[in-house]
Structures are given as C-alpha cells and as structure tokens.
Short mmCIF file of C-alpha atoms in Angstrom, two decimals:
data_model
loop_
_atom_site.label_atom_id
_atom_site.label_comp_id
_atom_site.label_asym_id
_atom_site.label_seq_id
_atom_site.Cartn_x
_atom_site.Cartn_y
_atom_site.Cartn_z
CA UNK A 1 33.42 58.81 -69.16
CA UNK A 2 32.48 62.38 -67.32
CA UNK A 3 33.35 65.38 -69.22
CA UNK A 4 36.69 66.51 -67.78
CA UNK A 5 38.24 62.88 -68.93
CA UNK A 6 36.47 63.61 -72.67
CA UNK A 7 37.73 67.00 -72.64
CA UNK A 8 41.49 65.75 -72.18
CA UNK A 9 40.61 62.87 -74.55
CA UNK A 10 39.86 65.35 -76.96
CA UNK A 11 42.96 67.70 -76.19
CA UNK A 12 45.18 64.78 -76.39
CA UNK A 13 43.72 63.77 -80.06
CA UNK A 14 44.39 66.77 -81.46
CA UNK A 15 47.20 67.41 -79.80
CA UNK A 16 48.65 63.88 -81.39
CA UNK A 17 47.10 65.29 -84.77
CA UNK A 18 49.56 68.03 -84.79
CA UNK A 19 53.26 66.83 -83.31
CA UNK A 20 55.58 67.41 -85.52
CA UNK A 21 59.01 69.11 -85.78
CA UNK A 22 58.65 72.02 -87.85
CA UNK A 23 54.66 71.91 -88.83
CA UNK A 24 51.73 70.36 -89.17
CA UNK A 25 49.23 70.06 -92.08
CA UNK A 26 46.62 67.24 -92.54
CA UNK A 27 48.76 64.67 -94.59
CA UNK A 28 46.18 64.29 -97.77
CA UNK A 29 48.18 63.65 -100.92
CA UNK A 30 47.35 66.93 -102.72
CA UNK A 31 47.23 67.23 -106.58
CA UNK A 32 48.12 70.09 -108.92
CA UNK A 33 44.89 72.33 -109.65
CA UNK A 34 43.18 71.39 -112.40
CA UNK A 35 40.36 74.32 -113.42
CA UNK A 36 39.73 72.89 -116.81
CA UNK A 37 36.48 71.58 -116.06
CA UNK A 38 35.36 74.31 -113.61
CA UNK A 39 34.09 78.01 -114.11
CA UNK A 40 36.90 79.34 -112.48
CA UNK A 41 36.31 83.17 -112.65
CA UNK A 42 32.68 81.66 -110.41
CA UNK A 43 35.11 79.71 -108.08
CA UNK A 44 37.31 82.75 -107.27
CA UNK A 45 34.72 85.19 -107.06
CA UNK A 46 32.65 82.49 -104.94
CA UNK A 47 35.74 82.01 -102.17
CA UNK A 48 37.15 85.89 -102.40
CA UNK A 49 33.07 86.19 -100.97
CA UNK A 50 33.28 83.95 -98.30
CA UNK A 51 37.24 84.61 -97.57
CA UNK A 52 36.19 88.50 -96.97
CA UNK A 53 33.27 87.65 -94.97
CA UNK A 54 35.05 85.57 -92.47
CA UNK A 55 37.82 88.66 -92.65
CA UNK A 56 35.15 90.97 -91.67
CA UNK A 57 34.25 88.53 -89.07
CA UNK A 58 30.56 88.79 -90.62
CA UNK A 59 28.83 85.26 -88.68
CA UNK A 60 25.53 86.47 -90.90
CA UNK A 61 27.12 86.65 -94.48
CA UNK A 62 25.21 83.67 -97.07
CA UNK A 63 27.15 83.39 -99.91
CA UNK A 64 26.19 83.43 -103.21
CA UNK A 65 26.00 80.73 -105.80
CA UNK A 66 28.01 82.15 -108.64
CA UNK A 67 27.51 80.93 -112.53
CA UNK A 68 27.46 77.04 -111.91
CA UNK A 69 29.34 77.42 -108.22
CA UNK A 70 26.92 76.34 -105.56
CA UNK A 71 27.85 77.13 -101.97
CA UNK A 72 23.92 77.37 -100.18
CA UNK A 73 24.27 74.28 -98.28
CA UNK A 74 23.33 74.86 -94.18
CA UNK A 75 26.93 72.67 -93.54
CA UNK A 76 28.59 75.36 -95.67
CA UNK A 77 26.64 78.37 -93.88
CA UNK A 78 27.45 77.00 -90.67
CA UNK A 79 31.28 76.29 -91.36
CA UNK A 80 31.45 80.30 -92.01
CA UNK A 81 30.01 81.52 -89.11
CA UNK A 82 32.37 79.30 -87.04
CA UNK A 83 35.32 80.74 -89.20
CA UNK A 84 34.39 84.43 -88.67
CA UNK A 85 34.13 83.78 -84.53
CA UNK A 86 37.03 82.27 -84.46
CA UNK A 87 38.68 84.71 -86.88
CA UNK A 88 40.54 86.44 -84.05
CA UNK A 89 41.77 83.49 -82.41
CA UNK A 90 43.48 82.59 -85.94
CA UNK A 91 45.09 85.89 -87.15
CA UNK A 92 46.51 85.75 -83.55
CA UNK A 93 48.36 82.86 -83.96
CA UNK A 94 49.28 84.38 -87.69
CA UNK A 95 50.39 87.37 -86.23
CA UNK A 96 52.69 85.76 -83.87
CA UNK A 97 54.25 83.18 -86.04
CA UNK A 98 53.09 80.48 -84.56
CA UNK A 99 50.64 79.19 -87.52
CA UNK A 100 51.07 79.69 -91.74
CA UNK A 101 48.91 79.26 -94.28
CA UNK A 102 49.13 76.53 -96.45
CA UNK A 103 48.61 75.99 -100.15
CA UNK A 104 46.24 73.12 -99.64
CA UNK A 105 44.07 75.54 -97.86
CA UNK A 106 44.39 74.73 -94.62
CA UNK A 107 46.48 76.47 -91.46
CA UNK A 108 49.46 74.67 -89.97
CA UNK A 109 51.13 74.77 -86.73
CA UNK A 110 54.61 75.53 -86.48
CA UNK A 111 55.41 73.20 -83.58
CA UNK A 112 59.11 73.51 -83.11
CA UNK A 113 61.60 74.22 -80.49
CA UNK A 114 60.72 78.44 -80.37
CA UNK A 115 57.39 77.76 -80.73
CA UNK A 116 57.57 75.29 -77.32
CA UNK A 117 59.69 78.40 -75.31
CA UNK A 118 56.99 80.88 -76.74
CA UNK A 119 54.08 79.32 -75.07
CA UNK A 120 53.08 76.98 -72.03
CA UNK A 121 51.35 73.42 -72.72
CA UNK A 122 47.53 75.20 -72.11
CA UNK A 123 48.13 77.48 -74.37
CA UNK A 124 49.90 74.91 -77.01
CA UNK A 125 46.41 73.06 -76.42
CA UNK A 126 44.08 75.61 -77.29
CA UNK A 127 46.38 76.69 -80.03
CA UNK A 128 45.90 73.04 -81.50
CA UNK A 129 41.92 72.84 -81.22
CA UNK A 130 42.04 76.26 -82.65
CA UNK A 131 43.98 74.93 -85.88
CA UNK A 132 41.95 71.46 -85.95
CA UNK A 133 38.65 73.61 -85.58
CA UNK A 134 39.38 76.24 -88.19
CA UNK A 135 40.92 73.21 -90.84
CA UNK A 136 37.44 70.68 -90.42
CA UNK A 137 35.68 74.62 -91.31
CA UNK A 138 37.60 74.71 -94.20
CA UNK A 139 37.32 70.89 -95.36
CA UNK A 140 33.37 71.39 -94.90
CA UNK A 141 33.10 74.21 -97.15
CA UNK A 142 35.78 72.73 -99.93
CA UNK A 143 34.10 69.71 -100.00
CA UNK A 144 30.35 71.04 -99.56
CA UNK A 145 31.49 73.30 -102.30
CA UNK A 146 32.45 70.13 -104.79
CA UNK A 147 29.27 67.87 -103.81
CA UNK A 148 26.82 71.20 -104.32
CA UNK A 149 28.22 72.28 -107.74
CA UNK A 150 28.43 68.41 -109.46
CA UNK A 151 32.24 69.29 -109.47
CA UNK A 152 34.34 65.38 -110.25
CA UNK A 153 36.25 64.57 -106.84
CA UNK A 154 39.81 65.84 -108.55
CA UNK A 155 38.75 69.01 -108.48
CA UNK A 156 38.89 69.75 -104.86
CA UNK A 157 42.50 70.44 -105.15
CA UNK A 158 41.38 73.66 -107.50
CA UNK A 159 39.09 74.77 -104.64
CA UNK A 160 41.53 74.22 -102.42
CA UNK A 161 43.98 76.54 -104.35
CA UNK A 162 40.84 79.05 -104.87
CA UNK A 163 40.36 79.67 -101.30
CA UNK A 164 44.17 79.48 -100.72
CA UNK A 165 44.50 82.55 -103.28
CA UNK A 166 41.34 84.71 -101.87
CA UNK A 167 42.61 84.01 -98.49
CA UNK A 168 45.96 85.41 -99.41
CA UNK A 169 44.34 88.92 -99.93
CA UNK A 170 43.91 88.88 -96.20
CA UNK A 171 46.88 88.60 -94.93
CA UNK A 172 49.49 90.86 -93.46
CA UNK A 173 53.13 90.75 -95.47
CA UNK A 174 54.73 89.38 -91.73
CA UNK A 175 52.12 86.38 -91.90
CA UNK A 176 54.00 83.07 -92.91
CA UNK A 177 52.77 81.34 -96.19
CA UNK A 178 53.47 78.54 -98.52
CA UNK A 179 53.51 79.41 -102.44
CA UNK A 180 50.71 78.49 -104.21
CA UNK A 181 51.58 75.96 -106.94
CA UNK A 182 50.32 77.31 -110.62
CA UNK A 183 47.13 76.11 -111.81
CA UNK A 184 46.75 73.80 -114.68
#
C-alpha cells in the first residue's frame, strides 16, 4: 500500500470514528469520580500543571510528581509536547464552535448540519485527525497517570474529571462545554 492510499486509509478511519449527528466522544462507559482513594489536592495540582503548560503552548514543560501523583513517564512527556503544538489547532476549532469539551476529558466534534455548511470535506478531515490526535494525548497521560501512581483502574474516571476541571480554567466563556458531574 504506497502512502497516499494509507494516508486516505487513515482519514477515512477517523473520519468513521467521529460521524455522528450532533457530536462525537469516544463511547467508553464513564463512571462517577471516585477521589476517595486518591490524594486529590496532588491530582489537581498535578493536571492544573500540565493543563497550563499545554495553554502556554510550553513543548519543554516536565511535570512534577506531586505527593503520591506520578506523571514522569517519557509516554506522558511526550503526550504534552504533542498537546502544546497542536494547542492552536484545538482552541481554533473551540473558538469557532465546531469542537466542546467534554467531562470525560476528552474534545468532541460537533458534526451536524451547520457544522457541514461551515467547512469543506478537507477541512472536516483535518478537523477529525486533529480531535483523534489531541483525545489518544489525553488517554496517554490519564492512563500513564493511573499505571505510574499504583492508582486501582476505577479511578481513571477521577483523573479524567481532574484534567476536565484544570482544563476548564483555560477556556474562553464562548467555548462550548459539558458540566462536570460532582465528585464522590
């Protein structure tokens, strides 16, 4: 397969990753956050850190482990750098409605009818390897995050919410958002 035909393999993956009606956000079930077994004063200060860094578009920030939070991994270092280059290309997309943040963490796509007149299909292709790109970032570090600290596997959803509420400090009052369920 020569590159131009794995290039449009690629496009068209994503692109299937993200069709929708209204929006698109990567169908895990997601629980209620549960911070009863975390330090979560660490976790917030931890992802309010990394969240500023990749606001600042700062690719050399390391972040630093924070009272039982461990976030040194080379994955995790990596995954911000790519966040903070591509920080641009995301508040873009904020800024002209045609992406919101999600509670779960991640960035979704709005992918209906005004979104379609708004742009042409090259640019509705980018837009979706833009979103797909920025959300396996995110996964790397929430999950890098969990593995690195010893956290149990249910509480990703509470570093999900974490970065969700640091990230929400970044945003301008016109960007569209979902409402962050309470923590438990």
């Amino acid at each position: 397969m020569n590159c131009a035909m794995r290039a449009a393999a690629t496009i068209a993956t994503a692109m299937l990753l993200f069709a929708g009606c209204a929006s698109t956000s990567i169908p895990f079930m997601r629980l209620a956050p549960d911070y009863s077994e975390l330090p979560a004063a660490a976790l917030q200060t931890l992802a309010e850190g990394i969240e500023t860094a990749v606001a600042q578009e700062d690719r050399d920030y390391v972040p630093v482990n924070q009272d039982g939070v461990t976030a040194g991994s080379e994955a995790i270092r990596q995954a911000i750098r790519q966040r903070a280059a591509r920080r641009a290309l995301v508040v873009g997309l904020l800024d002209a409605g045609h992406a919101s943040e999600m509670a779960s963490g991640m960035i979704a796509l709005q992918t209906g009818s005004t979104y379609a007149k708004a742009t042409n299909k090259r640019e509705r292709d980018r837009n979706a390897l833009v979103v797909y790109s920025e959300n396996q970032n995110r996964w790397t570090i929430y999950e890098g995050i969990v593995k690195a600290s010893n956290f149990p596997p249910r509480s990703l959803s509470a570093v999900q919410d974490s970065f969700f509420r640091a990230r929400l400090q970044h945003l301008k009052p016109e960007h569209k958002r979902e409402t962050a369920p309470s923590p438990s």
